[in-house]
Amino acid sequence: MRRRGIWIGLSLAALTAVLLFVLAKGFGRDPHEVPFQLRGKPAPDFTLKRLDTGAPVKLSDLKGKPLVLNFWASWCGPCKVEHPVVTMAARRFGHEVQFYGVVFEDSEENARAFAGPPDPTFPQLLDERSRMAVDYGVTGVPETYFIDAQGIIRDKVAFPIDPRTMMEKLAALRQPAGPVSEVVR
Amino acid sequence: MKALVLGLVLAAYAPQQAGSTPLDPQREARVQALGKQLRCPMCQGLSIADSNASAARAQMDKVRELVAAGRTDEQIRGYFTSRYGEWALLEPEASGMNLLVWFLPLLLLMGGGYAIARTVRRRPASALPAPAPEPEAEKAREPGQAPPDDPWLEAVRAELRR
Amino acid sequence: MISTLGTALVLGGLLAAAFGAVVGIEGGLRHRPGALRIVLAAVTAFLVCMVGANLTMIYALVTHDFSVHYVSLVGSRATPLVYTVVSLWSALEGSILFWGAILAVYVFGFARAHRHDPPTNPLLALGTMLAVGVFFSFLIAGPANPFGRVSPVPPDGPGPNPLLQNHVLMVVHPPMLYLGYVGMVVPFGIAVAALVRGQLGDAWMASLRRWTLIPWTFLSVGIVLGAWWAYAVLGWGGYWAWDPVENASFLPWLTATAFLHSAMVQERRHTLKLWTVSLSLASFLLTILGTFMTRSGVFNSVHSFTQSEIGPTFLVFLGAVLVVSILLIAVRGPLLVPEGSLGGVASRETSILLNNLLFAALTFTVLLGTVFPLVREAFSGVRISVGGPYFNRMAVPLGIAILFLMGVGPSLPWGRASAETVKRQFLVPAGVGAAVVLVCLAAGLRGGLALLTFGLAGFAGTVTLREMFLPVRVRMREQGEPLPRAVFRSATRARRRFGGYVVHLGVVMVFLAVAASQSYVVHTTATLKPGERFQLGSYTVQLAGLRNGVDPHRRWIAADIQVTDGRGRQHALAPRMNFYERSTDPIGSPAIRSAAFEDLYLTLLAFDQATPSASFNAWIFPMVGWIWWSLPLFVFGALFAAWPERRRVRAGAPERLPAPNEARSPGAVA
């Protein structure tokens, strides 16, 4: 009877230790963070309409130069905070890197009101029915994608970007990429 | 005027957009079934079929598009896992470490069942001293009544006889 | 001023609990009779302090005193009064404060009930309960302090979460769950005391049973109300998403239910003692784990609060109670020697043992599935999801097996049963079950699992009704009593038995409703302009127009719908989209038309004021209302079973079972 008690006790203790370890490891990580698997993969193609001119813009047109895609929406508070950061980065680095904004789940009028007068260094694109956002694995706004000159997605920032992070990611864009893998279309 | 006011008011809210037109019933059933297996990235644990979010409907549109294009279920799931990883599947794939979550409950059941079978067979069945059923009560009993060794019923009868 | 008063009361509660815990545990271990009065005084002081602190917070909320930290978090001048009071438990710190008050009430109730006991008996139990109280008072006084002072004082606050203001169920669902959760501390205290003493006699079993049944009832109500709220408010058409917090409330319910059955074997046959005590400990442990899951911010859930400092503190407490419980079971468990034995394979106690196993397996599965994403991430860094499809796949077979046992167990006698008995007992119910399946097949219903569930529901339902009314028939035939009197007499003579079977009927209803509402759903989506209509089943749904409105705390747009049902009757429904100030996503309110056997469920997905047009999701859910309508059966059955009988076995009575037929009325056997 005693021996059985010890066995039960030991196995329960082991299970408890595993449980407590696993729960403790959970601290500090964000349970709402969604994994991003497109790092190092070619950016999916898209054709979107420009907000100011209505002209179509294809991803293939933009190859050859690094590209920063910034997803935002007029109803998104943090996007308002982030917008000047991206605009200034576009003005400063627009000759080396292309900056494009993509309107996420929003109406044309609201997007126009938010974006203000058209900015040649930071054109805005309309994502009809979020098809491009789905293709890019967007999980919310604001999100900023960093794509290199060969069209490989290098990184994604899924929070309102600050100047420091922007500089880091832009610098990384200039480095050569690793081996490329296929993405499911 | 009211529309204008409401328009201004609603400017601060994400406009909800409808999904694409459903396919024919057979393929739409496949779309819905797949939708229930895929996790909505901007919701709390719901599937894209269940979620009311406009963005989730956009993902369902994509599933519909892929089904209409003739993709297999495996390929459609692969589309989402290549963007979000295994996280996108609400049912974990049965491989590697995930096998634990699929088989541990089964092992527990089998182990427990075995232990119970041994316990029940090992101990000799000792019945409660069953009060001998009175002959009249035996005849009066119809099929479906409680067996004679139910002490509760006997206790009820004993009390009634007092 | 309020901050100071509140903090002082909380600290007072902490002191009272600490004092009472020390005196209680020491006095219980060393058999000091004089300690009981001291502990009772400490319990009263704890109650006064905790309830006082809660009343102080309610006062601060109602008077919009934004200098108090918690009020500045959830208070708002625009919020209606009801929701202002309710916001006491709408956010983390307030809910822990509320927890403390309920804990104090339960411990006080237990202390009152046992104040005339031989003084050494309740000491250990009370000491343990107060020790738990110490932890929660410490939490309230420290990491989760709602009474901190805010300066400068803001003029207004953000108000409680908009989802919590959408529906009146939000007022009832959390308190019910808290009453269920917190109440598990009492059986925990009793079980710990029993293990330390190394004996669990009948008197303490009765107390343990009753003090589990009370929180069990509240927990059942809380869970069903939560499901109802998810269905009626959240608008995704479901009532159970296997969300981590939903699972957290379900786990202790499972072990408490298993305990209530295992306790019967303990009382009748004096065996399965270790099972019974372990289930009791597990119920409490799972409530602490559940609270951790809800509050720590580690789990992704609809309910999750933000990550806070109480997470690590809670984890430490969880570890401590786990270690204490395991030590007690391993070291003292073997002392709970079975004095009886199990009958054969076909006996009621074996059925209950199998029931224990099934419930334990279901508990383990739900717990494993909820925690597994964390396990994978801890060991391999990969994020996976374990969601509805997994839980449904695992829980459905177990649930069906439990439903089967619900028919088998009550049919079998205690002790050994002959093959003759078994055949006789099962013939009619099995026949009814088969008939149900045939009728469903004839009506055109298909689907193996659903039909199996219906058949087993017929089987278990027949057994339950038979066991309820068999004594009635005996009384009517042999005593010549009229039906109502026979029912009343047989029910009140065996309250636990009758009440338990009433609850079983409720459970059968829930199984039926869940099977029907999951297997035979009809669904469509449509976009309509005013005047257009679509068809769903026997319903015609027509859009009349869109309109909008403004409430003090929200704005909304509603679609006016005219529904014509199969009989030609007209109903007006208005699914809505609500826009709250605090969130950028609108929160939809579904419109539901409940008939006796099905619900028509409409949600407004999108609208275009320009066209104008509106898009809808529409479902027909068969039998779903029966889930909520089973609640009265649960509550009535449980209350009836828990009601104290006129000749109560006092807790001070000798703890060995008296010889049969001695000192007990036969009618009180069950």
PDB file of C-alpha atoms in Angstrom, chain B residues 2-3 6-7 9-10 12-14 16-19 22 28 32 36-37 39 43-46 49-52 57 64 84-92 95 97-106 108-109 111-114 116 119-121 123-128 137-138 140-153 155-162, chain C residues 234-236 241 243 268-269 271 300-302 338 340-345 348 350 353-354 357-358 360-361 364-365 368-369 372 375-376 379-380 382-387 389-390 393-394 398 413-416 421 424-425 466 470-471 473-475 477-479 493-494 497 523 525 527 548 555 557 577 579-581 583-586 603 605-607 609 615 617 666-667 670:
ATOM      1  CA  LYS B   2     -29.028  61.870 -40.861  1.00  0.00           C
ATOM      2  CA  ALA B   3     -26.960  59.848 -43.314  1.00  0.00           C
ATOM      3  CA  LEU B   6     -24.012  58.874 -39.291  1.00  0.00           C
ATOM      4  CA  GLY B   7     -21.306  58.838 -41.935  1.00  0.00           C
ATOM      5  CA  VAL B   9     -19.850  59.136 -36.758  1.00  0.00           C
ATOM      6  CA  LEU B  10     -18.944  55.905 -38.470  1.00  0.00           C
ATOM      7  CA  ALA B  12     -13.922  56.041 -36.753  1.00  0.00           C
ATOM      8  CA  TYR B  13     -15.111  52.442 -37.151  1.00  0.00           C
ATOM      9  CA  ALA B  14     -13.933  49.627 -39.392  1.00  0.00           C
ATOM     10  CA  GLN B  16     -17.828  45.777 -42.362  1.00  0.00           C
ATOM     11  CA  GLN B  17     -17.879  44.304 -45.833  1.00  0.00           C
ATOM     12  CA  ALA B  18     -19.890  41.341 -46.988  1.00  0.00           C
ATOM     13  CA  GLY B  19     -18.332  38.137 -48.282  1.00  0.00           C
ATOM     14  CA  PRO B  22     -21.530  31.485 -52.066  1.00  0.00           C
ATOM     15  CA  GLU B  28     -19.902  25.765 -50.533  1.00  0.00           C
ATOM     16  CA  GLN B  32     -17.531  26.054 -44.850  1.00  0.00           C
ATOM     17  CA  LYS B  36     -14.067  25.705 -39.633  1.00  0.00           C
ATOM     18  CA  GLN B  37     -10.564  24.213 -39.587  1.00  0.00           C
ATOM     19  CA  ARG B  39      -8.017  29.903 -37.318  1.00  0.00           C
ATOM     20  CA  CYS B  43      -9.956  36.948 -33.457  1.00  0.00           C
ATOM     21  CA  GLN B  44      -9.737  35.040 -30.187  1.00  0.00           C
ATOM     22  CA  GLY B  45      -9.597  31.397 -31.103  1.00  0.00           C
ATOM     23  CA  LEU B  46     -12.527  31.381 -33.519  1.00  0.00           C
ATOM     24  CA  ALA B  49     -16.074  30.455 -40.743  1.00  0.00           C
ATOM     25  CA  ASP B  50     -17.416  31.358 -37.293  1.00  0.00           C
ATOM     26  CA  SER B  51     -15.956  34.827 -36.941  1.00  0.00           C
ATOM     27  CA  ASN B  52     -18.022  37.890 -37.822  1.00  0.00           C
ATOM     28  CA  ARG B  57     -14.733  37.059 -44.274  1.00  0.00           C
ATOM     29  CA  ARG B  64     -13.892  30.096 -51.769  1.00  0.00           C
ATOM     30  CA  TYR B  84       0.830  31.677 -40.337  1.00  0.00           C
ATOM     31  CA  GLY B  85       2.468  28.349 -39.675  1.00  0.00           C
ATOM     32  CA  GLU B  86       0.863  25.395 -37.905  1.00  0.00           C
ATOM     33  CA  TRP B  87      -0.909  27.957 -35.728  1.00  0.00           C
ATOM     34  CA  ALA B  88      -3.476  28.463 -38.462  1.00  0.00           C
ATOM     35  CA  LEU B  89      -4.886  24.950 -38.033  1.00  0.00           C
ATOM     36  CA  LEU B  90      -7.404  24.561 -35.243  1.00  0.00           C
ATOM     37  CA  GLU B  91      -6.792  20.837 -35.085  1.00  0.00           C
ATOM     38  CA  PRO B  92      -3.108  20.047 -34.540  1.00  0.00           C
ATOM     39  CA  SER B  95       2.793  14.207 -36.223  1.00  0.00           C
ATOM     40  CA  MET B  97       5.196  16.019 -30.580  1.00  0.00           C
ATOM     41  CA  ASN B  98       1.546  16.615 -31.417  1.00  0.00           C
ATOM     42  CA  LEU B  99       0.962  12.893 -31.146  1.00  0.00           C
ATOM     43  CA  LEU B 100       1.027  13.405 -27.378  1.00  0.00           C
ATOM     44  CA  VAL B 101      -2.153  15.441 -27.432  1.00  0.00           C
ATOM     45  CA  TRP B 102      -3.850  12.859 -29.619  1.00  0.00           C
ATOM     46  CA  PHE B 103      -2.810   9.693 -27.831  1.00  0.00           C
ATOM     47  CA  LEU B 104      -2.297  10.502 -24.153  1.00  0.00           C
ATOM     48  CA  PRO B 105      -6.055  10.618 -23.429  1.00  0.00           C
ATOM     49  CA  LEU B 106      -6.495   7.282 -25.164  1.00  0.00           C
ATOM     50  CA  LEU B 108      -5.194   7.091 -19.944  1.00  0.00           C
ATOM     51  CA  LEU B 109      -8.524   5.525 -20.789  1.00  0.00           C
ATOM     52  CA  GLY B 111      -4.736   2.152 -18.646  1.00  0.00           C
ATOM     53  CA  GLY B 112      -7.572   3.129 -16.354  1.00  0.00           C
ATOM     54  CA  GLY B 113      -9.910   0.584 -17.887  1.00  0.00           C
ATOM     55  CA  TYR B 114      -7.347  -2.150 -17.409  1.00  0.00           C
ATOM     56  CA  ILE B 116     -10.493  -1.164 -13.083  1.00  0.00           C
ATOM     57  CA  THR B 119      -9.675  -4.461  -9.426  1.00  0.00           C
ATOM     58  CA  VAL B 120     -13.205  -5.630 -10.069  1.00  0.00           C
ATOM     59  CA  ARG B 121     -12.158  -9.137 -10.921  1.00  0.00           C
ATOM     60  CA  ARG B 123     -11.997  -8.610  -5.251  1.00  0.00           C
ATOM     61  CA  PRO B 124     -14.652 -11.232  -4.670  1.00  0.00           C
ATOM     62  CA  ALA B 125     -18.045  -9.689  -5.262  1.00  0.00           C
ATOM     63  CA  SER B 126     -19.640  -9.371  -1.849  1.00  0.00           C
ATOM     64  CA  ALA B 127     -23.270  -8.554  -2.128  1.00  0.00           C
ATOM     65  CA  LEU B 128     -25.094  -6.679   0.569  1.00  0.00           C
ATOM     66  CA  ALA B 137     -44.310  -9.281  -3.296  1.00  0.00           C
ATOM     67  CA  GLU B 138     -42.488 -11.500  -5.809  1.00  0.00           C
ATOM     68  CA  ALA B 140     -46.996  -8.920  -7.624  1.00  0.00           C
ATOM     69  CA  ARG B 141     -43.883  -7.595  -9.242  1.00  0.00           C
ATOM     70  CA  GLU B 142     -44.051  -6.876 -12.938  1.00  0.00           C
ATOM     71  CA  PRO B 143     -41.169  -7.079 -15.364  1.00  0.00           C
ATOM     72  CA  GLY B 144     -39.136  -3.927 -15.293  1.00  0.00           C
ATOM     73  CA  GLN B 145     -39.317  -3.340 -11.569  1.00  0.00           C
ATOM     74  CA  ALA B 146     -36.283  -3.094  -9.378  1.00  0.00           C
ATOM     75  CA  PRO B 147     -34.520  -6.354  -8.521  1.00  0.00           C
ATOM     76  CA  PRO B 148     -35.263  -7.923  -5.132  1.00  0.00           C
ATOM     77  CA  ASP B 149     -31.904  -7.001  -3.643  1.00  0.00           C
ATOM     78  CA  ASP B 150     -32.429  -3.255  -3.865  1.00  0.00           C
ATOM     79  CA  PRO B 151     -32.312  -2.376  -0.178  1.00  0.00           C
ATOM     80  CA  TRP B 152     -33.866   0.968  -0.848  1.00  0.00           C
ATOM     81  CA  LEU B 153     -37.044  -0.439  -2.175  1.00  0.00           C
ATOM     82  CA  ALA B 155     -36.670  -0.239   3.070  1.00  0.00           C
ATOM     83  CA  VAL B 156     -39.586   1.652   1.544  1.00  0.00           C
ATOM     84  CA  ARG B 157     -41.732  -1.430   1.786  1.00  0.00           C
ATOM     85  CA  ALA B 158     -40.606  -2.104   5.341  1.00  0.00           C
ATOM     86  CA  GLU B 159     -41.587   1.403   6.307  1.00  0.00           C
ATOM     87  CA  LEU B 160     -44.933   1.141   4.599  1.00  0.00           C
ATOM     88  CA  ARG B 161     -45.663  -2.083   6.422  1.00  0.00           C
ATOM     89  CA  ARG B 162     -45.162  -0.453   9.794  1.00  0.00           C
TER      90      ARG B 162
ATOM     91  CA  LEU C 234     -21.521  37.313 -29.344  1.00  0.00           C
ATOM     92  CA  GLY C 235     -23.293  36.564 -32.565  1.00  0.00           C
ATOM     93  CA  TRP C 236     -21.183  33.816 -34.069  1.00  0.00           C
ATOM     94  CA  ALA C 241     -15.958  27.558 -28.382  1.00  0.00           C
ATOM     95  CA  ASP C 243     -12.014  28.789 -25.265  1.00  0.00           C
ATOM     96  CA  ARG C 268     -22.868   2.896   0.536  1.00  0.00           C
ATOM     97  CA  ARG C 269     -19.973   0.539   0.180  1.00  0.00           C
ATOM     98  CA  THR C 271     -14.830   2.011  -0.829  1.00  0.00           C
ATOM     99  CA  ASN C 300      -5.200  33.633 -25.630  1.00  0.00           C
ATOM    100  CA  SER C 301      -8.868  33.934 -24.883  1.00  0.00           C
ATOM    101  CA  VAL C 302     -11.971  36.026 -25.341  1.00  0.00           C
ATOM    102  CA  PRO C 338     -11.657   0.740   2.061  1.00  0.00           C
ATOM    103  CA  GLY C 340     -16.156  -2.474   1.912  1.00  0.00           C
ATOM    104  CA  SER C 341     -15.578  -3.697  -1.552  1.00  0.00           C
ATOM    105  CA  LEU C 342     -16.893  -3.367  -5.042  1.00  0.00           C
ATOM    106  CA  GLY C 343     -19.540  -5.655  -6.330  1.00  0.00           C
ATOM    107  CA  GLY C 344     -19.246  -7.559  -9.575  1.00  0.00           C
ATOM    108  CA  VAL C 345     -18.896  -6.115 -13.035  1.00  0.00           C
ATOM    109  CA  ARG C 348     -23.842   0.179  -9.570  1.00  0.00           C
ATOM    110  CA  THR C 350     -18.584  -0.482 -10.813  1.00  0.00           C
ATOM    111  CA  LEU C 353     -16.110   3.684 -10.941  1.00  0.00           C
ATOM    112  CA  LEU C 354     -16.196   3.586 -14.728  1.00  0.00           C
ATOM    113  CA  LEU C 357     -12.661   7.091 -15.116  1.00  0.00           C
ATOM    114  CA  LEU C 358     -14.579   8.679 -17.977  1.00  0.00           C
ATOM    115  CA  ALA C 360     -11.198  11.879 -15.252  1.00  0.00           C
ATOM    116  CA  ALA C 361     -10.308  11.163 -18.878  1.00  0.00           C
ATOM    117  CA  PHE C 364      -7.492  15.303 -18.533  1.00  0.00           C
ATOM    118  CA  THR C 365      -8.249  15.712 -22.236  1.00  0.00           C
ATOM    119  CA  LEU C 368      -4.237  18.738 -21.985  1.00  0.00           C
ATOM    120  CA  GLY C 369      -5.742  20.387 -25.035  1.00  0.00           C
ATOM    121  CA  PHE C 372      -0.754  21.852 -25.039  1.00  0.00           C
ATOM    122  CA  VAL C 375       3.752  22.852 -23.915  1.00  0.00           C
ATOM    123  CA  ARG C 376       4.772  22.866 -27.563  1.00  0.00           C
ATOM    124  CA  PHE C 379       9.722  22.726 -25.581  1.00  0.00           C
ATOM    125  CA  SER C 380      10.094  23.452 -29.282  1.00  0.00           C
ATOM    126  CA  VAL C 382       6.600  26.388 -32.323  1.00  0.00           C
ATOM    127  CA  ARG C 383       3.162  27.950 -31.943  1.00  0.00           C
ATOM    128  CA  ILE C 384       0.247  25.671 -32.640  1.00  0.00           C
ATOM    129  CA  SER C 385      -3.467  25.868 -32.015  1.00  0.00           C
ATOM    130  CA  VAL C 386      -5.685  23.368 -30.282  1.00  0.00           C
ATOM    131  CA  GLY C 387      -9.227  24.484 -30.905  1.00  0.00           C
ATOM    132  CA  PRO C 389     -12.380  20.644 -33.781  1.00  0.00           C
ATOM    133  CA  TYR C 390      -9.912  18.795 -31.505  1.00  0.00           C
ATOM    134  CA  ARG C 393     -13.477  15.025 -31.635  1.00  0.00           C
ATOM    135  CA  MET C 394     -12.222  13.899 -28.221  1.00  0.00           C
ATOM    136  CA  LEU C 398     -16.497  10.368 -23.990  1.00  0.00           C
ATOM    137  CA  PRO C 413     -28.280  -2.664  -8.031  1.00  0.00           C
ATOM    138  CA  TRP C 414     -25.621  -2.182  -5.425  1.00  0.00           C
ATOM    139  CA  GLY C 415     -23.530  -5.299  -5.056  1.00  0.00           C
ATOM    140  CA  ARG C 416     -23.837  -8.218  -7.364  1.00  0.00           C
ATOM    141  CA  THR C 421     -31.765  -8.940 -13.172  1.00  0.00           C
ATOM    142  CA  ARG C 424     -35.010  -7.470 -16.876  1.00  0.00           C
ATOM    143  CA  GLN C 425     -33.687  -4.020 -16.064  1.00  0.00           C
ATOM    144  CA  ARG C 466     -38.469   4.678 -14.142  1.00  0.00           C
ATOM    145  CA  LEU C 470     -41.074   3.288  -9.436  1.00  0.00           C
ATOM    146  CA  PRO C 471     -41.434   4.056  -5.724  1.00  0.00           C
ATOM    147  CA  ARG C 473     -46.079   3.177  -8.232  1.00  0.00           C
ATOM    148  CA  VAL C 474     -45.200   0.994  -5.282  1.00  0.00           C
ATOM    149  CA  ARG C 475     -46.755   3.497  -2.927  1.00  0.00           C
ATOM    150  CA  ARG C 477     -50.356   0.177  -5.363  1.00  0.00           C
ATOM    151  CA  GLU C 478     -49.455  -0.987  -1.892  1.00  0.00           C
ATOM    152  CA  GLN C 479     -50.603   1.963   0.133  1.00  0.00           C
ATOM    153  CA  ARG C 493     -38.313  10.518   1.698  1.00  0.00           C
ATOM    154  CA  ALA C 494     -35.347  10.185  -0.642  1.00  0.00           C
ATOM    155  CA  ARG C 497     -32.131  10.216  -5.069  1.00  0.00           C
ATOM    156  CA  HIS C 523     -27.170  28.038 -42.706  1.00  0.00           C
ATOM    157  CA  THR C 525     -25.679  34.102 -46.160  1.00  0.00           C
ATOM    158  CA  THR C 527     -27.336  40.329 -49.219  1.00  0.00           C
ATOM    159  CA  ASN C 548     -30.077  53.827 -36.552  1.00  0.00           C
ATOM    160  CA  ARG C 555     -24.624  54.088 -31.304  1.00  0.00           C
ATOM    161  CA  ILE C 557     -27.577  50.491 -36.788  1.00  0.00           C
ATOM    162  CA  MET C 577     -24.384  46.511 -35.089  1.00  0.00           C
ATOM    163  CA  PHE C 579     -20.546  51.006 -31.999  1.00  0.00           C
ATOM    164  CA  TYR C 580     -18.925  51.685 -28.644  1.00  0.00           C
ATOM    165  CA  GLU C 581     -16.505  54.470 -27.922  1.00  0.00           C
ATOM    166  CA  SER C 583     -13.403  49.898 -29.556  1.00  0.00           C
ATOM    167  CA  THR C 584     -12.907  50.321 -33.284  1.00  0.00           C
ATOM    168  CA  ASP C 585     -14.695  47.140 -34.279  1.00  0.00           C
ATOM    169  CA  PRO C 586     -18.464  47.154 -34.103  1.00  0.00           C
ATOM    170  CA  THR C 603     -26.801  38.530 -37.633  1.00  0.00           C
ATOM    171  CA  LEU C 605     -22.759  41.353 -41.230  1.00  0.00           C
ATOM    172  CA  ALA C 606     -22.444  44.505 -43.304  1.00  0.00           C
ATOM    173  CA  PHE C 607     -24.546  47.303 -44.618  1.00  0.00           C
ATOM    174  CA  GLN C 609     -26.272  53.063 -46.615  1.00  0.00           C
ATOM    175  CA  SER C 615     -25.731  41.411 -45.639  1.00  0.00           C
ATOM    176  CA  ASN C 617     -25.861  35.413 -41.759  1.00  0.00           C
ATOM    177  CA  PRO C 666     -34.987   3.682   6.569  1.00  0.00           C
ATOM    178  CA  GLY C 667     -36.443   6.488   4.557  1.00  0.00           C
ATOM    179  CA  ALA C 670     -30.537   7.331   0.266  1.00  0.00           C
TER     180      ALA C 670
END
